[in-house]
Amino acid sequence: MEEKKSLNFIEQIIEDDLANGLPKEALRFRFPPEPNGYLHIGHTKAICINFGLGEKYNAPVNLRFDDTNPEKEEQEFVDSIKEDVAWLGFKWDQEVYASDYFQQLYEWAVQMIKDGKAYVDEQPSEVITEQRKNPTEDGIDSPYRNRPIEESLELFERMKNGEFEEGSMSLRAKIDMTSPNMNMRDPVMYRILKRPHHRTGENWKIYPMYDWAHGESDYIEQISHSLCSLEFENHRPLYDWYLDQVYDDSKLRNKQREFARMNVSYMITSKRKLQRLVQEGITTGWDDPRMPTVSGLRRKGYTPTAIRNFIDRVGVSKRENLIDIQLLEFFVREDLNKISKRVMAVVDPVKLIIENYPEGQEEWLETENNPEDENAGTRKIPFSRELYIEREDFKEEANNKFFRLKLGGEVRLKSAYIIKAERVEKDENGNITTIYATYDEKSKSGSGTEESLRKVKGTLHWVSALHAIPVEVRIYDRLFTVEQPDAEKEVDFLEFINPESLKVVQGFAEPALKDVAVGEPLQFQRIGYFTKDQDSTDNQLIFNRTVTLKDSYKPE
């Protein structure tokens, strides 16, 4: 009998709410990204939590874009976020935007002014920040804090109409300048920004601050549980205070609850720092396979199943910690092992000529596609007198622990014959250019003869030189050399860039690789997991390494 999985603390909150009278049909969740960059590995936790709850409780989940800052937001980011969420396997109920509610937010702000809960401040942002002081020292009231309500109403409307310069005025909530919670010290609700918005165009000259727009958007959409990362825990009193100003007790009152962010070793998740990697040319773009963005992981060959299994294993907690990247790679390998076709490719080739194999002869041998999948079937691969094998798979001399090819030694060629290395040819620098071997024609794999049962310890992958297709292979490693590249504030994280994070080599592959689709998972036998890159053309096939074939990591 399968063991019942215990509830995480968010699920327990929901169960308690249901037990206390919240109708199950009132459950509604949302994933609310800001469209100012590409989603990264850290966002996948929030995505999986919110959409996972939707699946668990058969409740709708909105995809809401908190698009309150036209300086940084673009349609490109909106499109990429939608693609990423869909790729992870989730479907949203409504696609909504904070900008859909700009008029309602403005009207509520006007009412707050009328209620004496907000005022127009004419001080620069630097002065406002200085007046807030610190948690152990009372803040200083703005000289405009008690200005007449009618005056604030007039100025706020003129702000909306674009009559004032950027930075000259702001609308502030009137809360408590002595609160130990700095978020409660008369926070700014609106600032003047004369920038076109990617959805509303030139319609607005003022834009709501995130804290004001976010919670009220939850309320408008009747989100039952607003789930966000732990950094917003100190914002919760402000979230609730703003809600108090507009709440109608005939409607559902949304609640904010926080969970720990997910940090993965050797990765960074700051949008600002990720943008530096792109702008300074350290990576080729947001979808560079070395980036921790969802688009980068997808291009590298990670699968939605692997990421979702990883998030499920990490779980939901209130305490932040650093997750070992090897755990993520473990789940990637686990999934790829099940679904990847095994193919032949050589990334550091050296020619091997079988001298006693008839010249001009070729065979098409049968090989399995995936031993882990009984429905994967088999395919034919070409075999001929001249082959390519991996350079590291041959040594002129080696001890008994070297189970690959050496002079006078025998190995089996995968799905083919047993061969014996006889001699080598070298260039003027002493580098081996050709290995000459002989084969046992009665040792063909699957021939059913007595000789075919003869065992040798080593098995090598290979590619027929006559049929090989040239491929560019991109060997990706970790982008940083340390686990937490941005842990030390006094040291620029770029100091820890790994100069060996990308190695490009030219190899050869079996002809079947011409027909694989971009993104299709493959296992280059005995090398690692790879996927065809989007930059591939008919004349230039490019494959990205997703992960190495094996590791020693065993999750607890």
XYZ file of C-alpha atoms in Angstrom:
556
model
C 0.000 0.000 0.000
C 1.371 3.376 -1.030
C 2.308 5.588 1.888
C 0.173 8.709 2.127
C 2.221 11.839 1.621
C 2.076 14.288 4.503
C 0.749 17.785 3.928
C 3.155 20.696 3.590
C 2.424 23.766 5.685
C 0.605 25.576 2.858
C -1.656 22.609 2.220
C -2.321 22.463 5.949
C -3.367 26.141 5.921
C -5.777 25.424 3.080
C -7.158 22.333 4.816
C -7.724 24.362 7.991
C -9.515 27.073 6.011
C -11.764 24.476 4.396
C -12.472 22.934 7.794
C -13.386 26.395 9.113
C -15.992 27.013 6.454
C -14.218 28.193 3.303
C -16.121 26.618 0.381
C -13.903 24.435 -1.766
C -15.259 26.160 -4.869
C -13.863 29.446 -3.506
C -10.303 28.211 -3.826
C -8.397 30.104 -6.495
C -4.644 30.536 -6.925
C -2.377 32.579 -9.172
C 1.170 32.773 -10.452
C 2.000 36.516 -10.653
C 5.308 37.177 -12.441
C 6.544 40.636 -13.307
C 7.222 40.713 -17.070
C 10.646 42.331 -16.679
C 12.829 39.325 -17.471
C 12.860 35.626 -18.188
C 11.751 33.049 -15.624
C 14.534 31.148 -13.877
C 14.900 27.952 -11.841
C 13.764 29.782 -8.704
C 10.445 30.685 -10.333
C 9.719 27.036 -11.093
C 9.072 26.453 -7.388
C 6.380 29.142 -7.277
C 4.906 27.837 -10.535
C 4.770 24.251 -9.281
C 3.365 25.256 -5.892
C 0.530 27.373 -7.278
C -0.401 25.200 -10.232
C 0.176 22.068 -8.151
C -2.396 23.292 -5.630
C -4.744 23.977 -8.500
C -4.369 20.378 -9.641
C -4.664 18.979 -6.116
C -7.878 20.864 -5.298
C -9.255 21.073 -8.836
C -9.190 24.839 -8.446
C -8.554 27.510 -11.105
C -5.134 29.177 -11.327
C -4.661 32.574 -12.950
C -1.541 33.620 -14.805
C -1.322 37.278 -13.835
C 1.347 39.647 -15.020
C 2.105 42.323 -12.418
C 2.960 44.861 -15.101
C 3.254 48.080 -13.075
C 6.666 49.278 -14.285
C 6.763 50.222 -17.989
C 10.469 51.119 -17.710
C 11.476 47.455 -17.504
C 8.597 45.455 -18.950
C 8.297 44.148 -22.494
C 5.973 41.937 -24.509
C 8.965 39.679 -25.168
C 9.034 38.764 -21.482
C 5.276 38.151 -21.402
C 5.573 35.740 -24.330
C 8.535 33.897 -22.823
C 6.762 33.466 -19.464
C 3.681 31.993 -21.130
C 5.867 29.609 -23.113
C 7.747 28.507 -19.988
C 4.632 27.849 -17.892
C 3.024 25.887 -20.733
C 6.252 23.924 -21.324
C 6.270 22.881 -17.664
C 2.893 21.285 -18.340
C 0.522 23.717 -16.647
C -2.657 25.356 -17.916
C -3.963 28.597 -16.477
C -7.606 29.533 -16.106
C -7.328 33.243 -16.937
C -4.533 35.322 -18.420
C -4.808 38.623 -16.596
C -2.734 41.736 -15.992
C -2.443 44.263 -13.181
C -2.839 46.853 -15.947
C -6.379 45.522 -16.458
C -7.165 47.089 -13.092
C -5.433 50.471 -13.418
C -8.741 52.389 -13.480
C -10.118 50.547 -10.450
C -6.863 51.019 -8.529
C -6.944 54.730 -9.325
C -10.535 55.060 -8.125
C -9.717 53.254 -4.883
C -6.730 55.566 -4.372
C -8.987 58.586 -4.828
C -11.322 57.178 -2.178
C -8.397 56.686 0.181
C -7.495 60.358 -0.215
C -11.098 61.270 0.580
C -10.943 59.029 3.656
C -7.790 60.760 4.866
C -5.723 57.604 4.224
C -3.479 58.965 1.449
C -1.871 62.257 0.448
C 0.209 63.794 -2.334
C 3.827 64.402 -1.348
C 6.021 66.838 -3.286
C 9.351 65.690 -1.836
C 12.009 63.854 -3.869
C 12.281 60.109 -3.303
C 15.691 60.551 -1.641
C 14.177 62.839 1.016
C 11.281 60.444 1.601
C 13.726 57.609 2.118
C 15.784 59.662 4.556
C 12.702 60.629 6.564
C 11.788 56.979 7.048
C 14.939 56.542 9.201
C 15.410 52.954 10.482
C 13.442 50.365 12.502
C 14.855 51.577 15.833
C 14.274 55.284 15.158
C 10.940 56.976 14.532
C 10.447 58.382 11.072
C 9.833 62.048 10.325
C 6.434 63.128 9.028
C 6.361 64.678 5.589
C 5.461 68.382 5.669
C 2.672 67.432 3.237
C 1.265 64.629 5.397
C -1.632 66.723 6.684
C -2.317 68.784 3.589
C -6.032 69.380 2.904
C -7.870 66.479 1.287
C -9.201 68.639 -1.564
C -5.669 69.771 -2.371
C -4.395 66.166 -2.592
C -7.372 65.196 -4.737
C -6.671 68.008 -7.183
C -2.946 67.316 -7.360
C -3.481 63.572 -7.802
C -5.792 64.167 -10.746
C -3.281 66.553 -12.276
C -0.563 63.924 -11.749
C -2.758 61.493 -13.704
C -3.211 64.068 -16.465
C 0.548 64.418 -16.874
C 0.857 68.008 -15.669
C 3.921 67.387 -13.489
C 7.428 66.126 -14.154
C 8.627 62.673 -13.190
C 9.862 62.552 -9.612
C 8.205 65.813 -8.627
C 5.274 64.223 -6.776
C 4.007 60.919 -5.459
C 0.931 59.607 -3.703
C 1.675 58.098 -0.288
C -0.476 56.029 2.023
C -0.975 57.631 5.425
C -0.226 54.880 7.926
C 2.386 55.120 10.701
C 5.770 56.845 10.509
C 6.754 55.273 13.867
C 6.058 51.664 12.881
C 9.023 49.281 13.398
C 8.008 47.762 10.050
C 9.548 50.092 7.480
C 6.972 49.054 4.868
C 4.289 50.754 6.962
C 5.966 54.168 7.078
C 3.712 55.950 4.603
C 4.676 53.901 1.537
C 4.446 55.396 -1.944
C 1.374 54.182 -3.811
C 1.829 56.015 -7.129
C 4.735 57.648 -8.939
C 4.783 59.749 -12.092
C 6.186 57.856 -15.089
C 5.691 59.307 -18.550
C 6.599 56.085 -20.292
C 4.482 54.067 -22.725
C 3.150 50.818 -21.317
C 3.321 47.631 -23.385
C -0.462 47.191 -23.029
C -2.001 50.549 -22.137
C 0.194 52.675 -24.369
C 0.210 56.392 -23.452
C -3.020 56.260 -21.442
C -1.388 56.603 -18.021
C 1.166 59.071 -16.691
C 1.132 57.578 -13.197
C 1.677 53.958 -12.272
C 0.845 52.053 -9.080
C 3.627 50.649 -6.932
C 3.879 46.870 -6.715
C 2.677 46.588 -3.097
C -0.466 48.571 -3.840
C -1.329 46.841 -7.108
C -0.437 43.291 -6.132
C -2.755 42.676 -3.191
C -5.642 44.604 -4.693
C -5.300 42.568 -7.897
C -5.563 39.421 -5.779
C -8.742 40.867 -4.271
C -10.264 41.793 -7.633
C -9.603 38.283 -8.919
C -10.836 36.777 -5.627
C -7.650 34.793 -5.114
C -8.136 32.750 -1.960
C -4.468 32.227 -1.112
C -1.769 34.623 -2.270
C 1.444 32.625 -2.056
C 4.796 34.356 -2.383
C 8.420 34.014 -1.348
C 9.683 34.708 2.151
C 11.109 38.114 1.237
C 7.525 39.439 1.226
C 6.773 38.344 4.793
C 7.473 41.862 6.099
C 5.152 43.215 3.425
C 2.196 41.198 4.694
C 0.990 43.870 7.201
C 0.926 46.382 4.340
C -0.838 43.839 2.102
C -3.530 43.474 4.784
C -3.744 47.223 5.488
C -4.333 48.028 1.847
C -6.955 45.282 1.723
C -8.710 46.800 4.733
C -9.275 50.007 2.755
C -11.268 48.345 -0.027
C -12.600 45.126 1.482
C -16.298 44.391 1.172
C -17.330 41.696 3.634
C -19.685 40.190 1.066
C -16.608 39.010 -0.843
C -13.817 36.587 -0.107
C -10.888 38.108 1.752
C -7.613 36.905 0.280
C -4.678 36.032 2.516
C -0.950 36.196 1.846
C 1.322 33.392 3.003
C 5.046 32.985 2.362
C 7.366 30.093 1.561
C 11.140 29.902 1.267
C 12.770 30.725 -2.048
C 14.741 28.017 -3.814
C 18.462 28.597 -4.238
C 20.488 26.098 -6.259
C 24.256 25.825 -5.971
C 26.387 27.224 -8.816
C 23.440 29.318 -10.006
C 22.222 32.858 -9.475
C 18.594 33.958 -9.639
C 18.853 37.751 -9.509
C 17.248 39.166 -12.668
C 19.603 42.132 -12.499
C 22.659 39.886 -12.399
C 21.321 37.587 -15.077
C 20.814 40.642 -17.246
C 24.479 41.571 -16.739
C 25.509 38.152 -18.027
C 23.570 38.827 -21.210
C 24.463 42.502 -21.654
C 28.184 41.944 -21.069
C 28.315 39.060 -23.529
C 29.273 36.412 -20.992
C 26.357 34.351 -22.262
C 24.790 34.468 -25.709
C 21.341 35.422 -24.424
C 18.631 34.649 -21.889
C 18.291 31.143 -23.340
C 21.990 30.296 -23.279
C 22.164 26.697 -21.941
C 24.462 27.898 -19.148
C 21.782 30.261 -17.835
C 19.483 29.142 -14.986
C 16.502 30.483 -16.938
C 13.728 28.063 -17.845
C 14.396 28.789 -21.519
C 18.099 28.074 -20.994
C 17.408 24.804 -19.175
C 14.966 23.798 -21.906
C 17.519 24.519 -24.634
C 20.121 22.558 -22.686
C 17.838 19.535 -22.747
C 16.268 19.525 -19.282
C 12.750 18.092 -19.245
C 9.582 19.392 -17.559
C 9.214 16.070 -15.757
C 12.712 16.315 -14.298
C 12.156 19.860 -13.038
C 8.766 19.045 -11.534
C 10.146 15.938 -9.814
C 13.010 18.035 -8.457
C 10.634 20.682 -7.081
C 8.482 17.981 -5.531
C 11.538 16.495 -3.837
C 12.764 19.877 -2.565
C 9.341 20.467 -1.031
C 7.751 23.549 0.523
C 9.363 25.036 3.594
C 9.653 28.262 5.569
C 13.437 28.128 5.839
C 15.759 29.041 2.987
C 18.643 26.745 2.176
C 21.011 25.953 -0.672
C 19.976 22.990 -2.809
C 22.813 20.964 -4.313
C 22.761 21.213 -8.113
C 23.597 17.512 -8.204
C 20.087 16.761 -6.948
C 18.639 18.612 -9.928
C 20.996 16.781 -12.282
C 20.019 13.468 -10.662
C 16.373 13.992 -11.616
C 17.390 15.099 -15.114
C 19.373 11.884 -15.625
C 16.602 9.785 -14.111
C 14.077 11.079 -16.618
C 16.417 11.130 -19.612
C 17.448 7.547 -18.934
C 13.826 6.506 -19.451
C 13.058 8.516 -22.584
C 16.318 9.019 -24.501
C 17.179 7.090 -27.646
C 20.674 5.574 -27.492
C 22.724 6.743 -30.459
C 26.302 6.503 -31.683
C 28.454 9.638 -31.724
C 32.187 10.236 -31.341
C 33.279 13.611 -29.963
C 37.078 13.178 -30.090
C 37.533 10.912 -33.100
C 40.452 8.788 -34.200
C 40.205 6.577 -37.274
C 40.144 2.788 -36.926
C 40.627 0.586 -40.002
C 39.665 -3.103 -39.875
C 42.233 -4.537 -42.256
C 40.611 -7.931 -42.781
C 37.145 -6.490 -43.429
C 36.399 -6.509 -47.175
C 36.989 -3.176 -48.867
C 33.837 -1.622 -50.266
C 31.569 -3.779 -48.104
C 28.995 -2.323 -45.739
C 26.408 -3.811 -43.402
C 23.379 -2.453 -41.628
C 23.344 -3.844 -38.131
C 20.446 -3.894 -35.710
C 20.745 -2.042 -32.398
C 18.314 -1.234 -29.599
C 16.900 2.267 -29.204
C 16.449 2.213 -25.444
C 16.877 -0.825 -23.185
C 14.844 0.999 -20.494
C 11.804 1.184 -22.780
C 10.485 -2.112 -24.119
C 8.392 -0.264 -26.690
C 11.311 1.752 -28.101
C 12.171 -0.880 -30.696
C 15.352 -1.145 -32.744
C 16.982 0.562 -35.715
C 19.668 -0.160 -38.292
C 23.137 1.386 -38.148
C 25.760 1.198 -40.913
C 29.058 -0.640 -40.479
C 32.083 -0.523 -42.779
C 35.834 -1.141 -42.949
C 36.763 2.338 -41.672
C 35.334 3.622 -38.404
C 35.776 6.397 -35.871
C 36.183 5.654 -32.180
C 36.911 7.902 -29.195
C 40.585 8.761 -28.837
C 40.453 8.106 -25.090
C 39.201 4.564 -25.763
C 42.601 3.470 -27.089
C 46.037 3.160 -25.534
C 49.094 1.555 -26.996
C 49.918 0.086 -23.611
C 47.710 -0.215 -20.553
C 47.332 -2.289 -17.414
C 44.670 -4.901 -16.762
C 42.281 -2.307 -15.334
C 41.943 -0.616 -18.722
C 39.006 -2.396 -20.336
C 39.019 -0.504 -23.581
C 41.170 -1.041 -26.652
C 44.952 -1.505 -26.486
C 47.523 -3.034 -28.798
C 47.073 -6.785 -28.778
C 43.806 -6.446 -26.858
C 40.231 -7.159 -27.840
C 36.974 -5.277 -27.362
C 33.495 -5.576 -28.764
C 32.159 -2.811 -30.969
C 28.628 -2.077 -29.754
C 26.056 -4.152 -31.696
C 28.837 -5.317 -34.077
C 31.995 -7.423 -33.884
C 34.922 -8.180 -31.613
C 38.087 -6.509 -32.862
C 41.759 -6.711 -31.961
C 44.155 -3.761 -32.248
C 47.254 -4.691 -34.241
C 49.261 -1.534 -34.923
C 49.051 2.263 -35.153
C 50.113 5.040 -37.476
C 51.330 8.387 -36.117
C 52.014 11.867 -37.424
C 55.320 13.744 -37.154
C 54.426 14.849 -33.622
C 53.838 11.352 -32.381
C 50.040 11.639 -32.295
C 48.102 8.580 -33.347
C 46.249 9.185 -36.613
C 45.050 5.663 -37.409
C 44.533 2.435 -35.505
C 44.698 -0.763 -37.497
C 42.733 -3.754 -36.270
C 41.354 -7.114 -37.279
C 37.883 -8.430 -36.606
C 36.413 -11.807 -35.784
C 33.776 -12.271 -38.457
C 32.031 -14.961 -36.379
C 31.559 -12.654 -33.388
C 28.758 -10.567 -34.825
C 26.293 -9.458 -32.172
C 23.072 -11.413 -32.267
C 24.363 -13.942 -34.846
C 23.450 -16.853 -32.606
C 26.673 -18.735 -33.329
C 28.872 -20.259 -30.653
C 31.610 -17.725 -31.407
C 29.228 -14.795 -30.845
C 28.926 -15.841 -27.221
C 32.623 -15.258 -26.638
C 32.972 -12.585 -23.971
C 35.357 -9.657 -23.826
C 35.423 -7.115 -21.058
C 35.191 -3.902 -23.042
C 32.505 -2.538 -25.367
C 33.114 0.599 -27.438
C 30.797 2.880 -29.368
C 31.806 3.773 -32.903
C 30.657 5.434 -36.134
C 31.158 4.248 -39.682
C 33.473 6.724 -41.397
C 31.786 6.084 -44.750
C 28.392 7.114 -43.371
C 29.322 9.523 -40.569
C 27.847 12.989 -40.442
C 29.924 15.828 -38.963
C 28.456 17.411 -35.845
C 29.362 20.319 -33.592
C 29.169 19.278 -29.963
C 28.866 21.887 -27.237
C 30.101 20.592 -23.905
C 28.517 22.733 -21.196
C 29.791 22.906 -17.640
C 28.708 25.028 -14.690
C 28.827 28.756 -15.344
C 30.439 29.506 -11.973
C 33.351 27.994 -10.099
C 31.853 28.394 -6.613
C 28.582 27.246 -5.048
C 27.318 30.731 -4.174
C 28.839 33.197 -6.632
C 26.883 36.167 -5.256
C 27.284 35.375 -1.549
C 30.048 37.938 -0.970
C 28.710 41.452 -1.489
C 32.167 42.992 -1.681
C 33.203 40.691 -4.541
C 31.706 40.996 -8.028
C 30.028 37.690 -8.880
C 31.595 37.852 -12.348
C 34.926 37.080 -10.680
C 33.695 33.504 -10.347
C 32.821 32.869 -14.000
C 34.070 29.458 -15.093
C 36.325 29.926 -18.150
C 35.677 26.283 -19.058
C 31.880 26.589 -18.986
C 31.681 25.889 -22.727
C 33.898 23.734 -24.864
C 33.054 23.283 -28.557
C 34.348 20.190 -30.337
C 33.857 18.684 -33.771
C 32.811 15.058 -33.936
C 30.966 12.497 -36.005
C 27.628 10.770 -35.551
C 25.572 8.017 -37.118
C 23.407 9.220 -40.032
C 20.128 8.827 -38.084
C 20.938 12.039 -36.207
C 20.139 14.036 -39.343
C 16.456 13.449 -38.703
C 16.123 14.148 -34.969
C 14.021 17.104 -33.896
C 15.313 20.146 -32.052
C 15.106 19.416 -28.344
C 14.770 15.648 -28.760
C 16.574 13.874 -25.880
C 19.421 11.578 -26.890
C 22.011 9.522 -25.109
C 25.355 9.524 -26.876
C 26.355 6.077 -25.749
C 29.045 6.048 -23.074
C 29.376 9.872 -23.262
C 26.314 11.611 -21.880
C 22.886 13.037 -22.613
C 22.539 15.508 -25.465
C 19.913 17.382 -27.417
C 19.831 19.004 -30.833
C 20.226 22.775 -30.609
C 17.943 25.311 -32.256
C 20.912 26.827 -34.120
C 21.276 23.657 -36.188
C 20.954 23.866 -39.958
C 20.915 21.234 -42.702
C 24.635 21.837 -43.179
C 25.606 22.233 -39.523
C 24.151 19.961 -36.861
C 24.739 21.163 -33.303
C 24.193 19.145 -30.145
C 24.251 20.433 -26.565
C 25.345 18.289 -23.660
C 22.544 18.207 -21.103
C 24.290 16.248 -18.347
C 27.050 13.685 -18.093
C 26.074 10.030 -18.203
C 26.621 9.164 -14.563
C 27.365 10.707 -11.234
C 27.892 9.502 -7.711
C 25.037 11.530 -6.202
C 22.392 9.545 -4.348
C 19.484 11.554 -2.931
C 18.549 10.627 0.601
